[in-house]
XYZ file of C-alpha atoms in Angstrom:
286
model
C 0.872 -20.781 27.989
C 3.748 -18.739 26.585
C 3.077 -16.040 24.029
C 5.289 -16.883 21.050
C 6.287 -14.668 18.118
C 7.315 -16.055 14.744
C 10.150 -14.338 12.893
C 11.359 -15.281 9.431
C 13.415 -13.396 6.866
C 12.563 -11.961 3.487
C 14.204 -14.957 1.800
C 10.797 -16.519 2.427
C 9.286 -14.139 -0.130
C 6.844 -12.888 2.517
C 6.430 -9.127 2.213
C 6.131 -6.807 5.195
C 2.473 -6.236 4.302
C 1.753 -9.973 4.083
C 3.597 -10.536 7.363
C 1.180 -8.174 9.113
C -1.778 -10.089 7.669
C -0.261 -13.365 8.915
C 0.635 -11.992 12.346
C 4.345 -12.722 11.953
C 7.519 -10.659 11.577
C 9.930 -10.542 8.639
C 13.565 -9.526 8.928
C 14.557 -7.724 5.705
C 17.633 -9.103 3.940
C 20.282 -6.609 2.764
C 21.266 -6.292 -0.897
C 24.237 -4.427 -2.310
C 23.377 -2.851 -5.668
C 26.105 -0.890 -7.379
C 27.756 -0.476 -3.983
C 24.666 0.859 -2.181
C 22.833 -1.124 0.486
C 19.101 -1.782 0.177
C 16.725 -3.704 2.438
C 14.356 -6.210 0.841
C 10.773 -5.065 1.301
C 11.777 -1.770 2.928
C 13.429 0.283 0.182
C 13.851 -2.487 -2.405
C 10.839 -4.139 -4.045
C 10.533 -6.677 -6.891
C 9.766 -4.115 -9.587
C 12.865 -2.027 -8.848
C 14.985 -5.117 -8.296
C 14.223 -6.556 -11.739
C 14.887 -3.175 -13.323
C 18.355 -3.275 -11.772
C 18.891 -6.802 -13.097
C 17.811 -5.746 -16.579
C 20.359 -2.928 -16.481
C 23.119 -5.399 -15.497
C 23.659 -3.713 -12.151
C 26.161 -5.246 -9.750
C 23.813 -7.072 -7.371
C 24.804 -9.204 -4.387
C 23.185 -10.427 -1.196
C 24.360 -10.051 2.361
C 23.403 -11.086 5.898
C 21.348 -8.964 8.277
C 23.595 -7.232 10.790
C 23.663 -8.677 14.333
C 22.290 -5.328 15.514
C 19.229 -5.582 13.259
C 18.536 -9.169 14.365
C 18.881 -8.461 18.066
C 17.015 -5.169 17.736
C 13.971 -6.995 16.356
C 14.199 -9.724 19.007
C 14.545 -7.202 21.834
C 11.533 -5.279 20.585
C 9.378 -8.416 20.315
C 10.385 -9.742 23.739
C 8.758 -6.703 25.301
C 5.440 -8.164 24.118
C 6.136 -11.904 23.720
C 7.602 -14.525 26.040
C 9.504 -16.421 23.340
C 10.480 -16.214 19.673
C 10.707 -18.895 16.981
C 13.123 -17.557 14.366
C 12.990 -19.291 10.950
C 15.816 -18.079 8.661
C 16.750 -19.387 5.241
C 18.713 -22.641 4.956
C 22.092 -22.668 6.681
C 23.558 -24.233 3.536
C 22.623 -21.209 1.431
C 23.573 -18.411 3.833
C 25.502 -17.844 7.042
C 22.593 -15.927 8.580
C 21.213 -19.028 10.331
C 24.503 -19.763 12.104
C 24.876 -16.101 13.069
C 21.355 -16.062 14.524
C 22.075 -19.234 16.500
C 25.168 -17.675 18.039
C 23.240 -14.531 18.949
C 20.405 -16.569 20.479
C 22.806 -18.099 23.014
C 22.627 -14.829 24.959
C 18.819 -14.948 25.199
C 18.562 -17.751 27.772
C 16.123 -19.928 25.848
C 13.812 -17.110 24.850
C 14.814 -17.343 21.165
C 14.769 -20.653 19.275
C 16.481 -20.497 15.872
C 15.258 -23.142 13.426
C 17.708 -24.638 10.941
C 15.135 -26.318 8.734
C 17.061 -26.060 5.464
C 14.433 -24.270 3.405
C 14.065 -21.147 1.321
C 11.308 -19.209 -0.409
C 7.966 -20.979 -0.843
C 8.895 -23.972 1.347
C 10.097 -21.545 4.019
C 6.576 -20.090 3.955
C 5.247 -23.596 4.656
C 7.519 -23.773 7.698
C 6.055 -20.518 8.998
C 2.522 -21.873 8.532
C 3.509 -25.080 10.343
C 4.932 -23.024 13.212
C 1.641 -21.123 13.472
C -0.251 -24.424 13.644
C 2.067 -25.719 16.368
C 1.627 -22.532 18.414
C -2.153 -22.935 18.201
C -1.689 -26.497 19.440
C 0.094 -25.173 22.522
C 3.629 -26.323 21.700
C 6.615 -24.571 23.265
C 9.142 -22.640 21.175
C 11.742 -25.348 21.789
C 9.358 -28.092 20.659
C 8.410 -26.100 17.538
C 12.097 -25.816 16.621
C 12.553 -29.565 17.122
C 9.548 -30.464 14.965
C 10.490 -28.119 12.130
C 14.041 -29.442 12.090
C 12.812 -33.041 12.135
C 10.644 -32.278 9.084
C 13.214 -30.064 7.334
C 13.803 -32.216 4.268
C 10.150 -33.038 3.683
C 9.838 -30.573 0.819
C 10.941 -30.031 -2.780
C 11.099 -27.087 -5.191
C 11.446 -27.408 -8.972
C 12.273 -24.292 -11.014
C 12.530 -23.635 -14.727
C 14.361 -20.608 -16.118
C 13.979 -18.453 -19.201
C 17.637 -17.388 -19.290
C 21.039 -18.862 -18.441
C 22.575 -15.406 -18.044
C 22.459 -15.273 -14.260
C 23.678 -18.814 -13.677
C 26.684 -17.879 -15.799
C 27.134 -14.570 -13.982
C 27.087 -16.332 -10.623
C 29.616 -18.924 -11.766
C 27.167 -21.840 -11.504
C 27.737 -22.752 -15.155
C 30.632 -21.950 -17.476
C 30.344 -19.263 -20.160
C 30.744 -21.979 -22.805
C 27.889 -24.024 -21.347
C 25.721 -20.917 -21.152
C 26.479 -20.007 -24.771
C 25.702 -23.537 -25.964
C 22.508 -23.699 -23.922
C 21.370 -20.334 -25.269
C 22.128 -21.380 -28.850
C 20.162 -24.613 -28.413
C 17.418 -22.724 -26.551
C 17.669 -25.090 -23.612
C 15.520 -24.455 -20.560
C 17.074 -25.978 -17.449
C 14.928 -27.343 -14.652
C 16.588 -26.895 -11.264
C 15.796 -28.553 -7.961
C 16.104 -27.233 -4.430
C 16.072 -29.862 -1.701
C 17.599 -29.034 1.631
C 20.764 -27.025 1.220
C 21.431 -27.517 -2.499
C 20.407 -25.878 -5.761
C 21.064 -28.570 -8.373
C 20.415 -29.226 -12.056
C 17.491 -31.623 -12.533
C 16.734 -31.707 -16.269
C 17.120 -29.821 -19.581
C 14.366 -29.330 -22.144
C 13.668 -27.151 -25.173
C 10.278 -25.564 -24.415
C 8.416 -24.091 -21.478
C 5.598 -26.615 -21.895
C 8.140 -29.452 -21.674
C 9.722 -27.836 -18.605
C 6.336 -27.621 -16.873
C 5.677 -31.269 -17.697
C 9.037 -32.271 -16.168
C 8.217 -30.330 -13.005
C 4.727 -31.787 -12.700
C 6.058 -35.316 -13.187
C 8.736 -34.675 -10.548
C 6.143 -33.437 -8.060
C 3.921 -36.428 -8.812
C 6.843 -38.779 -8.195
C 7.631 -37.075 -4.877
C 4.005 -37.238 -3.750
C 3.624 -40.909 -4.695
C 7.018 -42.135 -3.457
C 8.896 -39.875 -1.022
C 5.756 -38.510 0.627
C 3.318 -41.376 0.214
C 0.680 -41.252 2.947
C 1.656 -37.739 4.110
C -0.552 -34.665 4.168
C 1.003 -32.321 1.633
C 0.545 -28.908 0.107
C 1.498 -27.792 -3.410
C 2.417 -24.189 -4.123
C 3.566 -22.099 -7.075
C 6.199 -19.384 -7.286
C 7.779 -17.192 -9.934
C 10.236 -14.393 -10.600
C 8.437 -11.409 -12.103
C 6.111 -13.739 -14.021
C 2.786 -13.677 -12.166
C 0.485 -14.185 -15.173
C 2.330 -17.354 -16.202
C 2.354 -18.533 -12.561
C -1.427 -18.144 -12.298
C -1.853 -20.121 -15.527
C 0.516 -22.794 -14.202
C -1.583 -22.972 -11.045
C -4.626 -23.885 -13.157
C -2.649 -26.639 -14.884
C -1.524 -28.047 -11.534
C -5.043 -27.960 -10.111
C -6.263 -29.901 -13.153
C -3.831 -32.715 -12.338
C -3.765 -32.697 -8.544
C -6.928 -32.495 -6.463
C -7.606 -32.645 -2.749
C -4.800 -30.320 -1.666
C -5.068 -27.046 0.306
C -5.524 -23.808 -1.637
C -2.275 -23.062 -3.447
C -0.154 -20.058 -2.622
C 1.160 -18.161 -5.659
C 4.144 -16.164 -4.490
C 7.237 -14.375 -5.745
C 10.389 -16.431 -5.373
C 12.569 -14.472 -2.989
C 14.881 -11.858 -4.472
C 17.856 -13.801 -3.107
C 16.881 -16.679 -5.422
C 16.113 -14.297 -8.303
C 19.683 -12.985 -8.078
C 20.879 -16.345 -9.381
C 18.164 -17.179 -11.909
C 16.798 -13.871 -13.235
C 13.205 -13.042 -14.094
C 10.628 -15.133 -15.946
C 11.184 -18.259 -13.851
C 8.380 -20.588 -12.772
C 8.500 -22.933 -9.801
C 6.341 -25.555 -8.150
C 6.895 -26.841 -4.639
C 5.462 -29.508 -2.388
C 5.793 -29.511 1.388
C 4.655 -31.906 4.068
C 2.092 -30.408 6.449
C 3.288 -30.886 10.016
C 0.818 -32.651 12.282
C 0.217 -30.521 15.364
């Protein structure tokens, strides 16, 4: 049986330390902050990142260089027979397409998964890949399964500020000003390759209710009869995320232990700190 390594990127929200615990490898994503390059989880961590945001620094994301991608692959192939590489959704970054082009030179030793996920649902994909490896599946079959199941997940996010949506051009300054004046809290949805508006409410408690109702609807309709997991994520808001976890557990029983994780910094760029998110993902049958 082939020895298979799992690689993902830091858009998953998996830290280098957590990656070691899980037995996987995380490619750090580059950020440009005030013209200087930083690597997520190497010399840029959530605390410093949110300090930069608070100071209105010029923050943007970038792709890993081909050299950094191939360097990691080459290093791992000294120890492993094959690699399953799980980058963020191709619709949200060009890094997936770049990795696929690079993998063409590896003669089937590297399988790049385009499973259209990011952050907490990307973590679920990594866990599914681990399960499939334990079941003896090949790297090619793991890629096929993860791509077949790509859209079997949802993320709902509520924000505390409209500032970063305005800054990123996702809403107009007028809409941001009106929303701020009315104290609106948008609820956003990530499914597949899109970050879309889902609802608007006035309070955090109402936003959490909208998200819980949306998850319930997904579980009862889209994913009826499927084995699912529910997880929680946040941007620099761990205490509120842990409280939200308790609320979710009170309403939904019989699911695996929830992960409470930071939303990836690449998502935080667009939504700022204080956000809460809940996600559901189908558990792949090995």
